[in-house]
Amino acid sequence: EEIEAETARTTGHNKGISPIPINLKIYSPHVLNLTLVDLPGMTRVPVGDQPVDIEMQIRKMVLGFISKRNAIILAVTAANTDMATSDAIQLAPEVDPEGLRTLGGI
């Protein structure tokens, strides 16, 4: 609920996006320090209040995060999608050509 409320506060209630991350910190002496960034999925057709160039905005935002050399890329694809045509799988090699930082997930 906290993340949904913060998303609505930052981007509105009608499918907007923002490059500003929402930080959720979990503290425990039993885990390593790790930052998880949940990026929006790639989209081609704007919905709600999204701008007409939503695809390019999301692409730029995603590349800004996954281009960092210490980022591990979890390229998630829907189970009903062909992995060969997955936007996430196609985007990752642009910044990780050897696939050393990329994990695919369904």
PDB file of N, CA and C in Angstrom:
ATOM      1  N   GLU A   1       0.813  -1.194   0.000  1.00  0.00           N
ATOM      2  CA  GLU A   1       0.000   0.000   0.000  1.00  0.00           C
ATOM      3  C   GLU A   1       0.860   1.263   0.000  1.00  0.00           C
ATOM      4  N   GLU A   2       1.980   1.203   0.735  1.00  0.00           N
ATOM      5  CA  GLU A   2       2.855   2.377   0.806  1.00  0.00           C
ATOM      6  C   GLU A   2       3.422   2.722  -0.569  1.00  0.00           C
ATOM      7  N   ILE A   3       3.852   1.713  -1.292  1.00  0.00           N
ATOM      8  CA  ILE A   3       4.430   1.951  -2.616  1.00  0.00           C
ATOM      9  C   ILE A   3       3.370   2.462  -3.579  1.00  0.00           C
ATOM     10  N   GLU A   4       2.192   1.896  -3.530  1.00  0.00           N
ATOM     11  CA  GLU A   4       1.104   2.360  -4.397  1.00  0.00           C
ATOM     12  C   GLU A   4       0.742   3.812  -4.088  1.00  0.00           C
ATOM     13  N   ALA A   5       0.686   4.161  -2.826  1.00  0.00           N
ATOM     14  CA  ALA A   5       0.353   5.537  -2.436  1.00  0.00           C
ATOM     15  C   ALA A   5       1.432   6.509  -2.903  1.00  0.00           C
ATOM     16  N   GLU A   6       2.691   6.123  -2.758  1.00  0.00           N
ATOM     17  CA  GLU A   6       3.794   6.988  -3.186  1.00  0.00           C
ATOM     18  C   GLU A   6       3.820   7.117  -4.703  1.00  0.00           C
ATOM     19  N   THR A   7       3.525   6.041  -5.407  1.00  0.00           N
ATOM     20  CA  THR A   7       3.463   6.094  -6.867  1.00  0.00           C
ATOM     21  C   THR A   7       2.369   7.054  -7.310  1.00  0.00           C
ATOM     22  N   ALA A   8       1.206   6.960  -6.706  1.00  0.00           N
ATOM     23  CA  ALA A   8       0.103   7.858  -7.050  1.00  0.00           C
ATOM     24  C   ALA A   8       0.454   9.309  -6.736  1.00  0.00           C
ATOM     25  N   ARG A   9       1.132   9.533  -5.624  1.00  0.00           N
ATOM     26  CA  ARG A   9       1.531  10.888  -5.251  1.00  0.00           C
ATOM     27  C   ARG A   9       2.528  11.467  -6.260  1.00  0.00           C
ATOM     28  N   THR A  10       3.439  10.640  -6.733  1.00  0.00           N
ATOM     29  CA  THR A  10       4.489  11.092  -7.636  1.00  0.00           C
ATOM     30  C   THR A  10       4.020  11.212  -9.084  1.00  0.00           C
ATOM     31  N   THR A  11       3.200  10.263  -9.529  1.00  0.00           N
ATOM     32  CA  THR A  11       2.867  10.189 -10.960  1.00  0.00           C
ATOM     33  C   THR A  11       1.398  10.410 -11.283  1.00  0.00           C
ATOM     34  N   GLY A  12       0.561  10.531 -10.269  1.00  0.00           N
ATOM     35  CA  GLY A  12      -0.875  10.663 -10.525  1.00  0.00           C
ATOM     36  C   GLY A  12      -1.551   9.305 -10.514  1.00  0.00           C
ATOM     37  N   HIS A  13      -2.825   9.304 -10.756  1.00  0.00           N
ATOM     38  CA  HIS A  13      -3.617   8.071 -10.662  1.00  0.00           C
ATOM     39  C   HIS A  13      -3.941   7.467 -12.023  1.00  0.00           C
ATOM     40  N   ASN A  14      -3.311   7.963 -13.096  1.00  0.00           N
ATOM     41  CA  ASN A  14      -3.733   7.505 -14.416  1.00  0.00           C
ATOM     42  C   ASN A  14      -2.569   7.047 -15.279  1.00  0.00           C
ATOM     43  N   LYS A  15      -1.758   6.107 -14.752  1.00  0.00           N
ATOM     44  CA  LYS A  15      -0.704   5.424 -15.506  1.00  0.00           C
ATOM     45  C   LYS A  15       0.501   6.287 -15.850  1.00  0.00           C
ATOM     46  N   GLY A  16       0.735   7.369 -15.100  1.00  0.00           N
ATOM     47  CA  GLY A  16       1.910   8.194 -15.345  1.00  0.00           C
ATOM     48  C   GLY A  16       3.169   7.491 -14.874  1.00  0.00           C
ATOM     49  N   ILE A  17       4.333   7.988 -15.316  1.00  0.00           N
ATOM     50  CA  ILE A  17       5.610   7.441 -14.880  1.00  0.00           C
ATOM     51  C   ILE A  17       6.491   8.576 -14.375  1.00  0.00           C
ATOM     52  N   SER A  18       7.516   8.217 -13.611  1.00  0.00           N
ATOM     53  CA  SER A  18       8.470   9.198 -13.110  1.00  0.00           C
ATOM     54  C   SER A  18       9.839   8.532 -13.013  1.00  0.00           C
ATOM     55  N   PRO A  19      10.898   9.249 -13.399  1.00  0.00           N
ATOM     56  CA  PRO A  19      12.240   8.673 -13.269  1.00  0.00           C
ATOM     57  C   PRO A  19      12.776   8.721 -11.835  1.00  0.00           C
ATOM     58  N   ILE A  20      12.024   9.327 -10.934  1.00  0.00           N
ATOM     59  CA  ILE A  20      12.449   9.423  -9.539  1.00  0.00           C
ATOM     60  C   ILE A  20      12.099   8.121  -8.828  1.00  0.00           C
ATOM     61  N   PRO A  21      13.103   7.417  -8.301  1.00  0.00           N
ATOM     62  CA  PRO A  21      12.811   6.136  -7.647  1.00  0.00           C
ATOM     63  C   PRO A  21      12.071   6.306  -6.326  1.00  0.00           C
ATOM     64  N   ILE A  22      11.277   5.315  -5.998  1.00  0.00           N
ATOM     65  CA  ILE A  22      10.639   5.235  -4.686  1.00  0.00           C
ATOM     66  C   ILE A  22      11.505   4.290  -3.873  1.00  0.00           C
ATOM     67  N   ASN A  23      12.009   4.748  -2.760  1.00  0.00           N
ATOM     68  CA  ASN A  23      12.922   3.944  -1.956  1.00  0.00           C
ATOM     69  C   ASN A  23      12.174   3.216  -0.854  1.00  0.00           C
ATOM     70  N   LEU A  24      12.369   1.933  -0.812  1.00  0.00           N
ATOM     71  CA  LEU A  24      11.823   1.089   0.250  1.00  0.00           C
ATOM     72  C   LEU A  24      13.019   0.417   0.898  1.00  0.00           C
ATOM     73  N   LYS A  25      13.261   0.716   2.148  1.00  0.00           N
ATOM     74  CA  LYS A  25      14.418   0.160   2.839  1.00  0.00           C
ATOM     75  C   LYS A  25      13.963  -0.905   3.825  1.00  0.00           C
ATOM     76  N   ILE A  26      14.641  -2.030   3.741  1.00  0.00           N
ATOM     77  CA  ILE A  26      14.377  -3.139   4.652  1.00  0.00           C
ATOM     78  C   ILE A  26      15.663  -3.385   5.424  1.00  0.00           C
ATOM     79  N   TYR A  27      15.575  -3.370   6.716  1.00  0.00           N
ATOM     80  CA  TYR A  27      16.749  -3.526   7.560  1.00  0.00           C
ATOM     81  C   TYR A  27      16.710  -4.890   8.243  1.00  0.00           C
ATOM     82  N   SER A  28      17.855  -5.563   8.198  1.00  0.00           N
ATOM     83  CA  SER A  28      17.987  -6.831   8.894  1.00  0.00           C
ATOM     84  C   SER A  28      19.470  -7.153   9.045  1.00  0.00           C
ATOM     85  N   PRO A  29      19.860  -7.693  10.163  1.00  0.00           N
ATOM     86  CA  PRO A  29      21.260  -8.089  10.319  1.00  0.00           C
ATOM     87  C   PRO A  29      21.584  -9.367   9.547  1.00  0.00           C
ATOM     88  N   HIS A  30      20.568  -9.986   8.946  1.00  0.00           N
ATOM     89  CA  HIS A  30      20.739 -11.281   8.296  1.00  0.00           C
ATOM     90  C   HIS A  30      20.802 -11.200   6.766  1.00  0.00           C
ATOM     91  N   VAL A  31      20.801  -9.994   6.218  1.00  0.00           N
ATOM     92  CA  VAL A  31      20.844  -9.859   4.756  1.00  0.00           C
ATOM     93  C   VAL A  31      21.885  -8.831   4.340  1.00  0.00           C
ATOM     94  N   LEU A  32      22.359  -8.944   3.107  1.00  0.00           N
ATOM     95  CA  LEU A  32      23.293  -7.975   2.552  1.00  0.00           C
ATOM     96  C   LEU A  32      22.553  -6.700   2.179  1.00  0.00           C
ATOM     97  N   ASN A  33      23.293  -5.593   2.117  1.00  0.00           N
ATOM     98  CA  ASN A  33      22.711  -4.353   1.627  1.00  0.00           C
ATOM     99  C   ASN A  33      22.468  -4.489   0.132  1.00  0.00           C
ATOM    100  N   LEU A  34      21.279  -4.176  -0.291  1.00  0.00           N
ATOM    101  CA  LEU A  34      20.905  -4.337  -1.685  1.00  0.00           C
ATOM    102  C   LEU A  34      19.834  -3.313  -2.013  1.00  0.00           C
ATOM    103  N   THR A  35      19.940  -2.701  -3.170  1.00  0.00           N
ATOM    104  CA  THR A  35      18.917  -1.773  -3.639  1.00  0.00           C
ATOM    105  C   THR A  35      18.197  -2.423  -4.806  1.00  0.00           C
ATOM    106  N   LEU A  36      16.899  -2.521  -4.713  1.00  0.00           N
ATOM    107  CA  LEU A  36      16.079  -3.086  -5.774  1.00  0.00           C
ATOM    108  C   LEU A  36      15.307  -1.949  -6.419  1.00  0.00           C
ATOM    109  N   VAL A  37      15.433  -1.807  -7.735  1.00  0.00           N
ATOM    110  CA  VAL A  37      14.726  -0.758  -8.462  1.00  0.00           C
ATOM    111  C   VAL A  37      13.724  -1.438  -9.383  1.00  0.00           C
ATOM    112  N   ASP A  38      12.455  -1.212  -9.145  1.00  0.00           N
ATOM    113  CA  ASP A  38      11.391  -1.781  -9.969  1.00  0.00           C
ATOM    114  C   ASP A  38      11.047  -0.763 -11.046  1.00  0.00           C
ATOM    115  N   LEU A  39      11.463  -1.052 -12.269  1.00  0.00           N
ATOM    116  CA  LEU A  39      11.246  -0.123 -13.376  1.00  0.00           C
ATOM    117  C   LEU A  39       9.943  -0.458 -14.098  1.00  0.00           C
ATOM    118  N   PRO A  40       9.353   0.524 -14.767  1.00  0.00           N
ATOM    119  CA  PRO A  40       8.127   0.234 -15.521  1.00  0.00           C
ATOM    120  C   PRO A  40       8.430  -0.679 -16.693  1.00  0.00           C
ATOM    121  N   GLY A  41       7.449  -1.473 -17.068  1.00  0.00           N
ATOM    122  CA  GLY A  41       7.603  -2.319 -18.246  1.00  0.00           C
ATOM    123  C   GLY A  41       7.596  -1.481 -19.510  1.00  0.00           C
ATOM    124  N   MET A  42       8.215  -2.018 -20.541  1.00  0.00           N
ATOM    125  CA  MET A  42       8.247  -1.324 -21.826  1.00  0.00           C
ATOM    126  C   MET A  42       6.826  -1.292 -22.396  1.00  0.00           C
ATOM    127  N   THR A  43       6.454  -0.154 -22.912  1.00  0.00           N
ATOM    128  CA  THR A  43       5.133  -0.003 -23.516  1.00  0.00           C
ATOM    129  C   THR A  43       5.273   0.795 -24.795  1.00  0.00           C
ATOM    130  N   ARG A  44       4.416   0.520 -25.755  1.00  0.00           N
ATOM    131  CA  ARG A  44       4.487   1.211 -27.038  1.00  0.00           C
ATOM    132  C   ARG A  44       3.305   2.163 -27.249  1.00  0.00           C
ATOM    133  N   VAL A  45       2.184   1.835 -26.639  1.00  0.00           N
ATOM    134  CA  VAL A  45       0.968   2.613 -26.844  1.00  0.00           C
ATOM    135  C   VAL A  45       0.606   3.327 -25.546  1.00  0.00           C
ATOM    136  N   PRO A  46       0.525   4.658 -25.573  1.00  0.00           N
ATOM    137  CA  PRO A  46       0.189   5.384 -24.350  1.00  0.00           C
ATOM    138  C   PRO A  46      -1.241   5.110 -23.892  1.00  0.00           C
ATOM    139  N   VAL A  47      -1.409   5.011 -22.574  1.00  0.00           N
ATOM    140  CA  VAL A  47      -2.734   4.857 -21.977  1.00  0.00           C
ATOM    141  C   VAL A  47      -2.881   5.907 -20.888  1.00  0.00           C
ATOM    142  N   GLY A  48      -4.109   6.211 -20.538  1.00  0.00           N
ATOM    143  CA  GLY A  48      -4.353   7.181 -19.477  1.00  0.00           C
ATOM    144  C   GLY A  48      -3.732   8.524 -19.812  1.00  0.00           C
ATOM    145  N   ASP A  49      -2.989   9.083 -18.868  1.00  0.00           N
ATOM    146  CA  ASP A  49      -2.348  10.388 -19.036  1.00  0.00           C
ATOM    147  C   ASP A  49      -0.928  10.289 -19.584  1.00  0.00           C
ATOM    148  N   GLN A  50      -0.551   9.144 -20.110  1.00  0.00           N
ATOM    149  CA  GLN A  50       0.810   8.987 -20.604  1.00  0.00           C
ATOM    150  C   GLN A  50       1.031   9.824 -21.863  1.00  0.00           C
ATOM    151  N   PRO A  51       2.232  10.380 -22.010  1.00  0.00           N
ATOM    152  CA  PRO A  51       2.535  11.178 -23.203  1.00  0.00           C
ATOM    153  C   PRO A  51       2.717  10.291 -24.435  1.00  0.00           C
ATOM    154  N   VAL A  52       2.634  10.890 -25.603  1.00  0.00           N
ATOM    155  CA  VAL A  52       2.740  10.111 -26.850  1.00  0.00           C
ATOM    156  C   VAL A  52       4.116   9.472 -27.007  1.00  0.00           C
ATOM    157  N   ASP A  53       5.138  10.024 -26.376  1.00  0.00           N
ATOM    158  CA  ASP A  53       6.488   9.460 -26.483  1.00  0.00           C
ATOM    159  C   ASP A  53       6.838   8.565 -25.289  1.00  0.00           C
ATOM    160  N   ILE A  54       5.836   7.914 -24.709  1.00  0.00           N
ATOM    161  CA  ILE A  54       6.028   7.093 -23.518  1.00  0.00           C
ATOM    162  C   ILE A  54       7.069   5.997 -23.743  1.00  0.00           C
ATOM    163  N   GLU A  55       7.088   5.405 -24.933  1.00  0.00           N
ATOM    164  CA  GLU A  55       8.058   4.335 -25.208  1.00  0.00           C
ATOM    165  C   GLU A  55       9.484   4.857 -25.070  1.00  0.00           C
ATOM    166  N   MET A  56       9.770   6.029 -25.634  1.00  0.00           N
ATOM    167  CA  MET A  56      11.114   6.591 -25.559  1.00  0.00           C
ATOM    168  C   MET A  56      11.459   7.044 -24.136  1.00  0.00           C
ATOM    169  N   GLN A  57      10.487   7.562 -23.404  1.00  0.00           N
ATOM    170  CA  GLN A  57      10.740   7.980 -22.020  1.00  0.00           C
ATOM    171  C   GLN A  57      11.105   6.782 -21.146  1.00  0.00           C
ATOM    172  N   ILE A  58      10.354   5.689 -21.302  1.00  0.00           N
ATOM    173  CA  ILE A  58      10.633   4.490 -20.505  1.00  0.00           C
ATOM    174  C   ILE A  58      11.976   3.903 -20.904  1.00  0.00           C
ATOM    175  N   ARG A  59      12.254   3.836 -22.188  1.00  0.00           N
ATOM    176  CA  ARG A  59      13.527   3.303 -22.664  1.00  0.00           C
ATOM    177  C   ARG A  59      14.699   4.097 -22.076  1.00  0.00           C
ATOM    178  N   LYS A  60      14.611   5.415 -22.113  1.00  0.00           N
ATOM    179  CA  LYS A  60      15.667   6.276 -21.577  1.00  0.00           C
ATOM    180  C   LYS A  60      15.829   6.047 -20.072  1.00  0.00           C
ATOM    181  N   MET A  61      14.707   5.938 -19.353  1.00  0.00           N
ATOM    182  CA  MET A  61      14.746   5.714 -17.915  1.00  0.00           C
ATOM    183  C   MET A  61      15.398   4.363 -17.596  1.00  0.00           C
ATOM    184  N   VAL A  62      14.960   3.324 -18.290  1.00  0.00           N
ATOM    185  CA  VAL A  62      15.495   1.983 -18.050  1.00  0.00           C
ATOM    186  C   VAL A  62      16.998   1.948 -18.345  1.00  0.00           C
ATOM    187  N   LEU A  63      17.402   2.501 -19.481  1.00  0.00           N
ATOM    188  CA  LEU A  63      18.828   2.518 -19.825  1.00  0.00           C
ATOM    189  C   LEU A  63      19.640   3.293 -18.791  1.00  0.00           C
ATOM    190  N   GLY A  64      19.074   4.346 -18.235  1.00  0.00           N
ATOM    191  CA  GLY A  64      19.765   5.110 -17.206  1.00  0.00           C
ATOM    192  C   GLY A  64      20.106   4.276 -15.983  1.00  0.00           C
ATOM    193  N   PHE A  65      19.230   3.347 -15.626  1.00  0.00           N
ATOM    194  CA  PHE A  65      19.476   2.491 -14.465  1.00  0.00           C
ATOM    195  C   PHE A  65      20.341   1.287 -14.822  1.00  0.00           C
ATOM    196  N   ILE A  66      20.044   0.600 -15.924  1.00  0.00           N
ATOM    197  CA  ILE A  66      20.759  -0.641 -16.219  1.00  0.00           C
ATOM    198  C   ILE A  66      22.140  -0.406 -16.817  1.00  0.00           C
ATOM    199  N   SER A  67      22.445   0.815 -17.208  1.00  0.00           N
ATOM    200  CA  SER A  67      23.770   1.125 -17.740  1.00  0.00           C
ATOM    201  C   SER A  67      24.837   1.157 -16.654  1.00  0.00           C
ATOM    202  N   LYS A  68      24.439   1.288 -15.418  1.00  0.00           N
ATOM    203  CA  LYS A  68      25.396   1.331 -14.313  1.00  0.00           C
ATOM    204  C   LYS A  68      26.101  -0.022 -14.199  1.00  0.00           C
ATOM    205  N   ARG A  69      27.424   0.017 -14.135  1.00  0.00           N
ATOM    206  CA  ARG A  69      28.233  -1.211 -14.169  1.00  0.00           C
ATOM    207  C   ARG A  69      27.966  -2.139 -12.977  1.00  0.00           C
ATOM    208  N   ASN A  70      27.473  -1.603 -11.865  1.00  0.00           N
ATOM    209  CA  ASN A  70      27.217  -2.454 -10.699  1.00  0.00           C
ATOM    210  C   ASN A  70      25.769  -2.929 -10.633  1.00  0.00           C
ATOM    211  N   ALA A  71      24.985  -2.654 -11.677  1.00  0.00           N
ATOM    212  CA  ALA A  71      23.585  -3.083 -11.700  1.00  0.00           C
ATOM    213  C   ALA A  71      23.465  -4.514 -12.209  1.00  0.00           C
ATOM    214  N   ILE A  72      22.655  -5.286 -11.539  1.00  0.00           N
ATOM    215  CA  ILE A  72      22.286  -6.611 -12.027  1.00  0.00           C
ATOM    216  C   ILE A  72      20.928  -6.449 -12.699  1.00  0.00           C
ATOM    217  N   ILE A  73      20.831  -6.905 -13.919  1.00  0.00           N
ATOM    218  CA  ILE A  73      19.614  -6.708 -14.709  1.00  0.00           C
ATOM    219  C   ILE A  73      18.754  -7.960 -14.620  1.00  0.00           C
ATOM    220  N   LEU A  74      17.562  -7.812 -14.081  1.00  0.00           N
ATOM    221  CA  LEU A  74      16.590  -8.902 -14.071  1.00  0.00           C
ATOM    222  C   LEU A  74      15.577  -8.575 -15.157  1.00  0.00           C
ATOM    223  N   ALA A  75      15.735  -9.215 -16.300  1.00  0.00           N
ATOM    224  CA  ALA A  75      14.880  -8.957 -17.458  1.00  0.00           C
ATOM    225  C   ALA A  75      13.674  -9.887 -17.380  1.00  0.00           C
ATOM    226  N   VAL A  76      12.565  -9.351 -16.917  1.00  0.00           N
ATOM    227  CA  VAL A  76      11.354 -10.147 -16.690  1.00  0.00           C
ATOM    228  C   VAL A  76      10.458 -10.084 -17.916  1.00  0.00           C
ATOM    229  N   THR A  77       9.972 -11.245 -18.314  1.00  0.00           N
ATOM    230  CA  THR A  77       9.094 -11.371 -19.476  1.00  0.00           C
ATOM    231  C   THR A  77       7.852 -12.151 -19.072  1.00  0.00           C
ATOM    232  N   ALA A  78       6.700 -11.732 -19.578  1.00  0.00           N
ATOM    233  CA  ALA A  78       5.459 -12.457 -19.293  1.00  0.00           C
ATOM    234  C   ALA A  78       5.541 -13.873 -19.861  1.00  0.00           C
ATOM    235  N   ALA A  79       4.924 -14.816 -19.186  1.00  0.00           N
ATOM    236  CA  ALA A  79       4.980 -16.219 -19.608  1.00  0.00           C
ATOM    237  C   ALA A  79       4.315 -16.455 -20.961  1.00  0.00           C
ATOM    238  N   ASN A  80       3.393 -15.564 -21.343  1.00  0.00           N
ATOM    239  CA  ASN A  80       2.707 -15.752 -22.626  1.00  0.00           C
ATOM    240  C   ASN A  80       3.388 -14.993 -23.766  1.00  0.00           C
ATOM    241  N   THR A  81       4.637 -14.553 -23.525  1.00  0.00           N
ATOM    242  CA  THR A  81       5.395 -13.795 -24.516  1.00  0.00           C
ATOM    243  C   THR A  81       6.580 -14.621 -24.999  1.00  0.00           C
ATOM    244  N   ASP A  82       6.888 -14.522 -26.269  1.00  0.00           N
ATOM    245  CA  ASP A  82       8.043 -15.194 -26.831  1.00  0.00           C
ATOM    246  C   ASP A  82       9.306 -14.514 -26.309  1.00  0.00           C
ATOM    247  N   MET A  83      10.173 -15.249 -25.630  1.00  0.00           N
ATOM    248  CA  MET A  83      11.396 -14.676 -25.062  1.00  0.00           C
ATOM    249  C   MET A  83      12.258 -14.017 -26.143  1.00  0.00           C
ATOM    250  N   ALA A  84      12.222 -14.541 -27.347  1.00  0.00           N
ATOM    251  CA  ALA A  84      13.053 -14.002 -28.427  1.00  0.00           C
ATOM    252  C   ALA A  84      12.626 -12.587 -28.820  1.00  0.00           C
ATOM    253  N   THR A  85      11.371 -12.235 -28.564  1.00  0.00           N
ATOM    254  CA  THR A  85      10.883 -10.904 -28.927  1.00  0.00           C
ATOM    255  C   THR A  85      10.661 -10.012 -27.707  1.00  0.00           C
ATOM    256  N   SER A  86      11.113 -10.467 -26.546  1.00  0.00           N
ATOM    257  CA  SER A  86      10.944  -9.707 -25.301  1.00  0.00           C
ATOM    258  C   SER A  86      11.741  -8.407 -25.347  1.00  0.00           C
ATOM    259  N   ASP A  87      11.073  -7.292 -25.044  1.00  0.00           N
ATOM    260  CA  ASP A  87      11.743  -5.997 -25.007  1.00  0.00           C
ATOM    261  C   ASP A  87      12.888  -6.002 -23.993  1.00  0.00           C
ATOM    262  N   ALA A  88      12.660  -6.574 -22.827  1.00  0.00           N
ATOM    263  CA  ALA A  88      13.680  -6.590 -21.779  1.00  0.00           C
ATOM    264  C   ALA A  88      14.900  -7.399 -22.216  1.00  0.00           C
ATOM    265  N   ILE A  89      14.677  -8.542 -22.815  1.00  0.00           N
ATOM    266  CA  ILE A  89      15.778  -9.392 -23.266  1.00  0.00           C
ATOM    267  C   ILE A  89      16.547  -8.721 -24.404  1.00  0.00           C
ATOM    268  N   GLN A  90      15.857  -7.974 -25.248  1.00  0.00           N
ATOM    269  CA  GLN A  90      16.522  -7.284 -26.351  1.00  0.00           C
ATOM    270  C   GLN A  90      17.279  -6.045 -25.881  1.00  0.00           C
ATOM    271  N   LEU A  91      16.818  -5.400 -24.829  1.00  0.00           N
ATOM    272  CA  LEU A  91      17.435  -4.172 -24.334  1.00  0.00           C
ATOM    273  C   LEU A  91      18.711  -4.451 -23.527  1.00  0.00           C
ATOM    274  N   ALA A  92      18.718  -5.499 -22.757  1.00  0.00           N
ATOM    275  CA  ALA A  92      19.845  -5.798 -21.870  1.00  0.00           C
ATOM    276  C   ALA A  92      21.192  -5.886 -22.595  1.00  0.00           C
ATOM    277  N   PRO A  93      21.306  -6.546 -23.752  1.00  0.00           N
ATOM    278  CA  PRO A  93      22.612  -6.643 -24.412  1.00  0.00           C
ATOM    279  C   PRO A  93      23.198  -5.301 -24.859  1.00  0.00           C
ATOM    280  N   GLU A  94      22.382  -4.270 -24.942  1.00  0.00           N
ATOM    281  CA  GLU A  94      22.906  -2.957 -25.302  1.00  0.00           C
ATOM    282  C   GLU A  94      23.880  -2.433 -24.251  1.00  0.00           C
ATOM    283  N   VAL A  95      23.655  -2.812 -22.993  1.00  0.00           N
ATOM    284  CA  VAL A  95      24.527  -2.347 -21.903  1.00  0.00           C
ATOM    285  C   VAL A  95      25.313  -3.487 -21.258  1.00  0.00           C
ATOM    286  N   ASP A  96      24.950  -4.718 -21.574  1.00  0.00           N
ATOM    287  CA  ASP A  96      25.628  -5.899 -21.036  1.00  0.00           C
ATOM    288  C   ASP A  96      25.799  -6.926 -22.156  1.00  0.00           C
ATOM    289  N   PRO A  97      26.646  -6.628 -23.155  1.00  0.00           N
ATOM    290  CA  PRO A  97      26.755  -7.482 -24.333  1.00  0.00           C
ATOM    291  C   PRO A  97      27.189  -8.923 -24.041  1.00  0.00           C
ATOM    292  N   GLU A  98      27.954  -9.127 -22.978  1.00  0.00           N
ATOM    293  CA  GLU A  98      28.389 -10.483 -22.650  1.00  0.00           C
ATOM    294  C   GLU A  98      27.396 -11.219 -21.757  1.00  0.00           C
ATOM    295  N   GLY A  99      26.388 -10.522 -21.284  1.00  0.00           N
ATOM    296  CA  GLY A  99      25.361 -11.144 -20.445  1.00  0.00           C
ATOM    297  C   GLY A  99      25.831 -11.493 -19.050  1.00  0.00           C
ATOM    298  N   LEU A 100      26.882 -10.854 -18.578  1.00  0.00           N
ATOM    299  CA  LEU A 100      27.426 -11.172 -17.253  1.00  0.00           C
ATOM    300  C   LEU A 100      26.587 -10.597 -16.119  1.00  0.00           C
ATOM    301  N   ARG A 101      25.801  -9.564 -16.407  1.00  0.00           N
ATOM    302  CA  ARG A 101      24.982  -8.923 -15.366  1.00  0.00           C
ATOM    303  C   ARG A 101      23.502  -9.143 -15.577  1.00  0.00           C
ATOM    304  N   THR A 102      23.141  -9.983 -16.542  1.00  0.00           N
ATOM    305  CA  THR A 102      21.734 -10.129 -16.918  1.00  0.00           C
ATOM    306  C   THR A 102      21.179 -11.502 -16.536  1.00  0.00           C
ATOM    307  N   LEU A 103      20.019 -11.480 -15.897  1.00  0.00           N
ATOM    308  CA  LEU A 103      19.271 -12.695 -15.581  1.00  0.00           C
ATOM    309  C   LEU A 103      17.908 -12.568 -16.245  1.00  0.00           C
ATOM    310  N   GLY A 104      17.468 -13.617 -16.893  1.00  0.00           N
ATOM    311  CA  GLY A 104      16.127 -13.616 -17.497  1.00  0.00           C
ATOM    312  C   GLY A 104      15.147 -14.255 -16.527  1.00  0.00           C
ATOM    313  N   GLY A 105      13.951 -13.745 -16.491  1.00  0.00           N
ATOM    314  CA  GLY A 105      12.925 -14.302 -15.614  1.00  0.00           C
ATOM    315  C   GLY A 105      11.573 -14.296 -16.288  1.00  0.00           C
ATOM    316  N   ILE A 106      10.756 -15.267 -15.927  1.00  0.00           N
ATOM    317  CA  ILE A 106       9.399 -15.366 -16.480  1.00  0.00           C
ATOM    318  C   ILE A 106       8.417 -15.083 -15.372  1.00  0.00           C
TER     319      ILE A 106
END
